[in-house]
Short mmCIF file of C-alpha atoms in Angstrom, two decimals:
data_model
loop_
_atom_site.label_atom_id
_atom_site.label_comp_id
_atom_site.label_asym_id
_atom_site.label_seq_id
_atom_site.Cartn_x
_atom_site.Cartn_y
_atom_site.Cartn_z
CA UNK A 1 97.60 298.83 -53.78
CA UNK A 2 96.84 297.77 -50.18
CA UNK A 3 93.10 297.17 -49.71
CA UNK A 4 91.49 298.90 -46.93
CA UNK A 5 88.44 297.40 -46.23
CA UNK A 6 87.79 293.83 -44.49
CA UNK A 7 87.70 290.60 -46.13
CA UNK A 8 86.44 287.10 -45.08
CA UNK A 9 87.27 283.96 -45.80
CA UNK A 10 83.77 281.19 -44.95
CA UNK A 11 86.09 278.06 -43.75
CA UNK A 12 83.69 275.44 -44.40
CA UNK A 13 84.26 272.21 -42.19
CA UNK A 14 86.36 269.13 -44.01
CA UNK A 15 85.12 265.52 -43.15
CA UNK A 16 87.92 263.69 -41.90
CA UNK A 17 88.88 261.13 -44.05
CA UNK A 18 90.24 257.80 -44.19
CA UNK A 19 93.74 258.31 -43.56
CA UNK A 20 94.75 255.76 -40.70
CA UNK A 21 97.79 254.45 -42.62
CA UNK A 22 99.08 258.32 -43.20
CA UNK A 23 97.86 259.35 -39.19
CA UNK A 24 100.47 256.36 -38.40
CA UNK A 25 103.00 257.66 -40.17
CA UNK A 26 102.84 261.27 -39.40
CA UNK A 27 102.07 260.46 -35.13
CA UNK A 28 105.25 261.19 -34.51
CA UNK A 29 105.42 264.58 -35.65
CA UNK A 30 102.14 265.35 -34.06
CA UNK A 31 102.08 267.10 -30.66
CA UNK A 32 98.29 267.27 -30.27
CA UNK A 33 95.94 264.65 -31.65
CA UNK A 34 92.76 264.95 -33.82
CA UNK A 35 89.86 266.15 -31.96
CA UNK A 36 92.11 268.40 -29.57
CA UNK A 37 91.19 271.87 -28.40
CA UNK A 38 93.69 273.84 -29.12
CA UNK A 39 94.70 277.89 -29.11
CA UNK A 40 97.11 280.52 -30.68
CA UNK A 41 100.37 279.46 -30.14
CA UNK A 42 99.95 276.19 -29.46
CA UNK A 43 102.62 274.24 -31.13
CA UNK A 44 100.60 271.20 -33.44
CA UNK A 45 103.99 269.61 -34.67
CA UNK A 46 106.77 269.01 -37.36
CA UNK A 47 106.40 271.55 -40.61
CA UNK A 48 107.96 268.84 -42.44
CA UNK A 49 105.22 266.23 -41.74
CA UNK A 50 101.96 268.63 -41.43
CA UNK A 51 100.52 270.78 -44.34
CA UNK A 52 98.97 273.88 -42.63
CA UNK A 53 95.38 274.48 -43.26
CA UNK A 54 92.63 277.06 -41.80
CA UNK A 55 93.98 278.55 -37.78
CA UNK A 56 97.39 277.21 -38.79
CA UNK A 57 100.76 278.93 -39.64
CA UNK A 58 104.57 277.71 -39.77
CA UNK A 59 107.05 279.34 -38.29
CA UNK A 60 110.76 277.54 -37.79
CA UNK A 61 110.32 274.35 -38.63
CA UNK A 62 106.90 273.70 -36.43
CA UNK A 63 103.26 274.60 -37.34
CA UNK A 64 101.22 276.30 -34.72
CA UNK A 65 97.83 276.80 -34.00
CA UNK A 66 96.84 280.58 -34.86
CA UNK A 67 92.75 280.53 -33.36
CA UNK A 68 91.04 278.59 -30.36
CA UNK A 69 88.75 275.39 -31.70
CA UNK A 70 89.56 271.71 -32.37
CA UNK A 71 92.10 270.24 -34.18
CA UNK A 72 91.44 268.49 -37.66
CA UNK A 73 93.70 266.18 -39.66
CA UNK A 74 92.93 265.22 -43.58
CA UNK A 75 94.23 263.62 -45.99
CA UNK A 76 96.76 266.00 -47.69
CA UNK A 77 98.93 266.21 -51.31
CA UNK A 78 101.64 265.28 -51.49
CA UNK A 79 104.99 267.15 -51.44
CA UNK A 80 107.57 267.39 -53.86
CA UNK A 81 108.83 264.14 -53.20
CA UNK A 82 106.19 262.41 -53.06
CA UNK A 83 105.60 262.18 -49.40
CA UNK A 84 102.11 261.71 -48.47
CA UNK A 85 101.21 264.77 -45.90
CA UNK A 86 98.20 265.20 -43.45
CA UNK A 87 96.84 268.95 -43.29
CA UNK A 88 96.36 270.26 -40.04
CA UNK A 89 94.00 272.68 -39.50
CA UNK A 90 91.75 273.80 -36.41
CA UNK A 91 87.90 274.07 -36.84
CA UNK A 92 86.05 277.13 -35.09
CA UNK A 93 83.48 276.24 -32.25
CA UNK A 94 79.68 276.83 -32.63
CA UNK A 95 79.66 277.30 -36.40
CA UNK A 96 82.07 280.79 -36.06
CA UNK A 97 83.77 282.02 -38.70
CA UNK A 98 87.04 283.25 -39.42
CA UNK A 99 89.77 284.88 -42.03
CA UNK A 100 92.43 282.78 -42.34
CA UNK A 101 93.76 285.02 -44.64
CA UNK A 102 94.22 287.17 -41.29
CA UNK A 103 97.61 285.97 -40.89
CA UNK A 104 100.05 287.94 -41.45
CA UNK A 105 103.38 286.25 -43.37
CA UNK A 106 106.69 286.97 -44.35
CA UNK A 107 106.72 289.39 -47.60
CA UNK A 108 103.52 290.57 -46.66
CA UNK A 109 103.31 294.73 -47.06
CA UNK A 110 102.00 296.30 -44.34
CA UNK A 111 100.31 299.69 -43.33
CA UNK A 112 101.18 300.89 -39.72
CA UNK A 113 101.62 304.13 -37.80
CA UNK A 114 104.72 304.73 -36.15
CA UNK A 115 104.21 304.46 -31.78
CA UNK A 116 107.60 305.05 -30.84
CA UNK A 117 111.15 306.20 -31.84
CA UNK A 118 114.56 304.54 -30.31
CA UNK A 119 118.11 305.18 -31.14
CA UNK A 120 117.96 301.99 -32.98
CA UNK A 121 114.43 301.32 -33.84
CA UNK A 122 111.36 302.85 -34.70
CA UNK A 123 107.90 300.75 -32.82
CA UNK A 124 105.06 300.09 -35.63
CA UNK A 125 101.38 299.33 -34.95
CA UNK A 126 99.87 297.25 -38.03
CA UNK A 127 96.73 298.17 -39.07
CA UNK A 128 96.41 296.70 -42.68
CA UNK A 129 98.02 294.07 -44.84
CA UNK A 130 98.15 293.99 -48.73
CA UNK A 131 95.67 291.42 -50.31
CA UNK A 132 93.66 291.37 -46.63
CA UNK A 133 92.64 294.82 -45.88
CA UNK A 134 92.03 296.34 -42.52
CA UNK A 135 92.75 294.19 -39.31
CA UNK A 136 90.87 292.83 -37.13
CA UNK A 137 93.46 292.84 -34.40
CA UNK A 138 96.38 295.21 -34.83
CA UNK A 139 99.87 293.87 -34.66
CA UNK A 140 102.96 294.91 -33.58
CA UNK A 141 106.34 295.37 -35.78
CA UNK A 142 109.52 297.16 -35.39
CA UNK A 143 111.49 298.80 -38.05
CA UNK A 144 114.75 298.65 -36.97
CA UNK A 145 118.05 301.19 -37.81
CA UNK A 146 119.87 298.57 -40.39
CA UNK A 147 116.47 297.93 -42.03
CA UNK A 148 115.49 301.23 -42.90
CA UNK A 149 116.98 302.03 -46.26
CA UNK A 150 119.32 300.11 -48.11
CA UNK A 151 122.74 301.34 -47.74
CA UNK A 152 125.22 302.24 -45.16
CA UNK A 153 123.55 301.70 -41.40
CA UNK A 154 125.88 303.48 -39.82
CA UNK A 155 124.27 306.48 -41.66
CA UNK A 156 121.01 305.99 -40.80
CA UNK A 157 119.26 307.93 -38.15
CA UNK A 158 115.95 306.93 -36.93
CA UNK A 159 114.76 310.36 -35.89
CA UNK A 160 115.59 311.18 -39.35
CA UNK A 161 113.71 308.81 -40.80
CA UNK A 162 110.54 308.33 -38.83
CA UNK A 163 108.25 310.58 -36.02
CA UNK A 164 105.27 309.03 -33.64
CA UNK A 165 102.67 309.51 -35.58
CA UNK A 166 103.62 308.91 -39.30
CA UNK A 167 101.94 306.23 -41.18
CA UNK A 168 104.38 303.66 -43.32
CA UNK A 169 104.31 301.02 -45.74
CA UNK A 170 106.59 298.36 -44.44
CA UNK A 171 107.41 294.83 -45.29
CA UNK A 172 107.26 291.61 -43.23
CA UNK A 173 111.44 290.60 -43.48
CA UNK A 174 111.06 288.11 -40.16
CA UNK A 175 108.27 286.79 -37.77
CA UNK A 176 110.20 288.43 -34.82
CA UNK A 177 109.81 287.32 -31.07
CA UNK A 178 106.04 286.18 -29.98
CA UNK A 179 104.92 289.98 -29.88
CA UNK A 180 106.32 291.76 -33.28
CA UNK A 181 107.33 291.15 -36.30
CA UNK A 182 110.23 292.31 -38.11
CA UNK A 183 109.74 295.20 -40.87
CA UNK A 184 111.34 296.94 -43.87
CA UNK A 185 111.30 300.18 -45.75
CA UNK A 186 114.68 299.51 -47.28
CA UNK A 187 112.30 299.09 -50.88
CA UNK A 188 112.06 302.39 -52.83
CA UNK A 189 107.70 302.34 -52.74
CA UNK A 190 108.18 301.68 -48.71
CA UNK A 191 108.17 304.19 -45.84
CA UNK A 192 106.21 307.25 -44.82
CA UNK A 193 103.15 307.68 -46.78
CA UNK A 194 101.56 310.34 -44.44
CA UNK A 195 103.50 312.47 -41.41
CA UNK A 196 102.38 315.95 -40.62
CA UNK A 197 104.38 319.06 -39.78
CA UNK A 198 105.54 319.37 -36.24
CA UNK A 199 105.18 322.90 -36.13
CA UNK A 200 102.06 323.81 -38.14
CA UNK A 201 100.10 320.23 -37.61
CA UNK A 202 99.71 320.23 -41.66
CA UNK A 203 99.86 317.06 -43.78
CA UNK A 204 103.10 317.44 -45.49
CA UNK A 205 104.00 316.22 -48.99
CA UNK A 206 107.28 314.19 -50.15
CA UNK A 207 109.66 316.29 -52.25
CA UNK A 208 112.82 313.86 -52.16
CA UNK A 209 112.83 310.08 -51.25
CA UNK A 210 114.52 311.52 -47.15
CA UNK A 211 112.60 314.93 -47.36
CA UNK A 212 109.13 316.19 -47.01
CA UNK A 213 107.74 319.73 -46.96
CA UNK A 214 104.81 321.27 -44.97
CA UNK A 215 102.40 323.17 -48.07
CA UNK A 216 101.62 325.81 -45.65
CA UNK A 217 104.99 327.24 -44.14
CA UNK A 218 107.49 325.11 -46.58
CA UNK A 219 109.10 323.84 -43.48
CA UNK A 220 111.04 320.82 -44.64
CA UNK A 221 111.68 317.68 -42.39
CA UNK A 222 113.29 314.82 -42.79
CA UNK A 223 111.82 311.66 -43.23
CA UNK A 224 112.23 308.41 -44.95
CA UNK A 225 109.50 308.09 -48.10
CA UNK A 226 108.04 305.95 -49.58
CA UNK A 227 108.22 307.22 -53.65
CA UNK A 228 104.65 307.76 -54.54
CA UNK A 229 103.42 305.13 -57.63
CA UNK A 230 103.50 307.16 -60.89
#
């Protein structure tokens, strides 16, 4: 299940290493150099080159920085063929400390509640993440119309799936655009988990995978659920 409660990760600081010959080799693909501040967003250099460490993600084909603090380069594995790789990763100031495990990542499940409703999109705020608990900073995603169940789209309604207020299990399908990612429910165990009943305020309970029914007046409304885990 998705943990709730907060996790962190002690990054403890990585002596720089010999590498000179390796720095050489992988300059090119760096856009910052060792020893530079850097902060989220900042674009470090060439996925194919770089290994991402602590404060670092990928996304396209670059790795960016994901925290503010200085840039570190080590010595790194090698890949699959055999390539010698330097890991970038970016070192907190003052002795902070920080999850990496924060970032969120494509497959990831998520926990969010449901802002906003659009003809062809439904606006998420992430609260949780499987295997990282609650976040520190909530996120954005949107869920939208051809990634709500699997199926025809053209069938899909999103006021029939989802209300402002609801609280879904999603999955991270795409990084999106610099502000939200790109969700799912299209999976049989994701989508509403918790909506109450517009007319009585109750919590309502699933009855059917698109239907769920207030306990108090047995109002039904439609909704796409998530199928509770036997």
């Amino acid at each position: 299940g998705i943990k709730k409660s907060s996790f962190y990760i002690i990054i403890q600081n990585t002596r720089v290493g010999n590498t000179n010959s390796q720095m050489a080799q992988t300059s090119s693909a760096l856009i910052f150099s060792a020893g530079s501040k850097v902060a989220p967003g900042d674009k470090i250099g060439s996925a194919k080159k770089l290994k991402t460490g602590s404060g670092c993600y990928v996304r396209g084909s670059s790795v960016y920085s994901s925290v503010v603090g200085t840039l570190a380069l080590t010595s790194g594995k090698e890949d699959e063929s055999n390539n010698s790789m330097i890991e970038a990763s970016v070192i907190l100031e003052e002795g902070r400390q920080y999850a990496s495990s924060q970032v969120l990542s494509i497959g990831h499940k998520v926990i969010g509640k449901v802002v906003r409703i659009m003809t062809n999109m439904a606006t998420i705020e992430i609260v949780a993440a499987e295997e990282i608990g609650s976040l520190k900073e909530h996120h954005g995603g949107i869920i939208r119309k051809e990634d709500v169940r699997v199926g025809a789209t053209e069938e899909v309604q999103i006021y029939e799936s989802f209300r402002p207020g609801d609280v879904v299990v999603a999955r991270i399908i795409s990084l999106g655009d610099s502000r939200r990612y790109y969700l799912s429910t299209a999976e049989n165990e994701l989508g509403v988990i918790r909506a109450t009943s517009s007319t009585s305020g109750e919590v309502m309970v699933p009855i059917s995978w698109k239907e769920m029914e207030c306990p108090k007046t047995k109002a039904k409304e439609p909704r796409k659920c998530a199928k509770p885990k036997e």
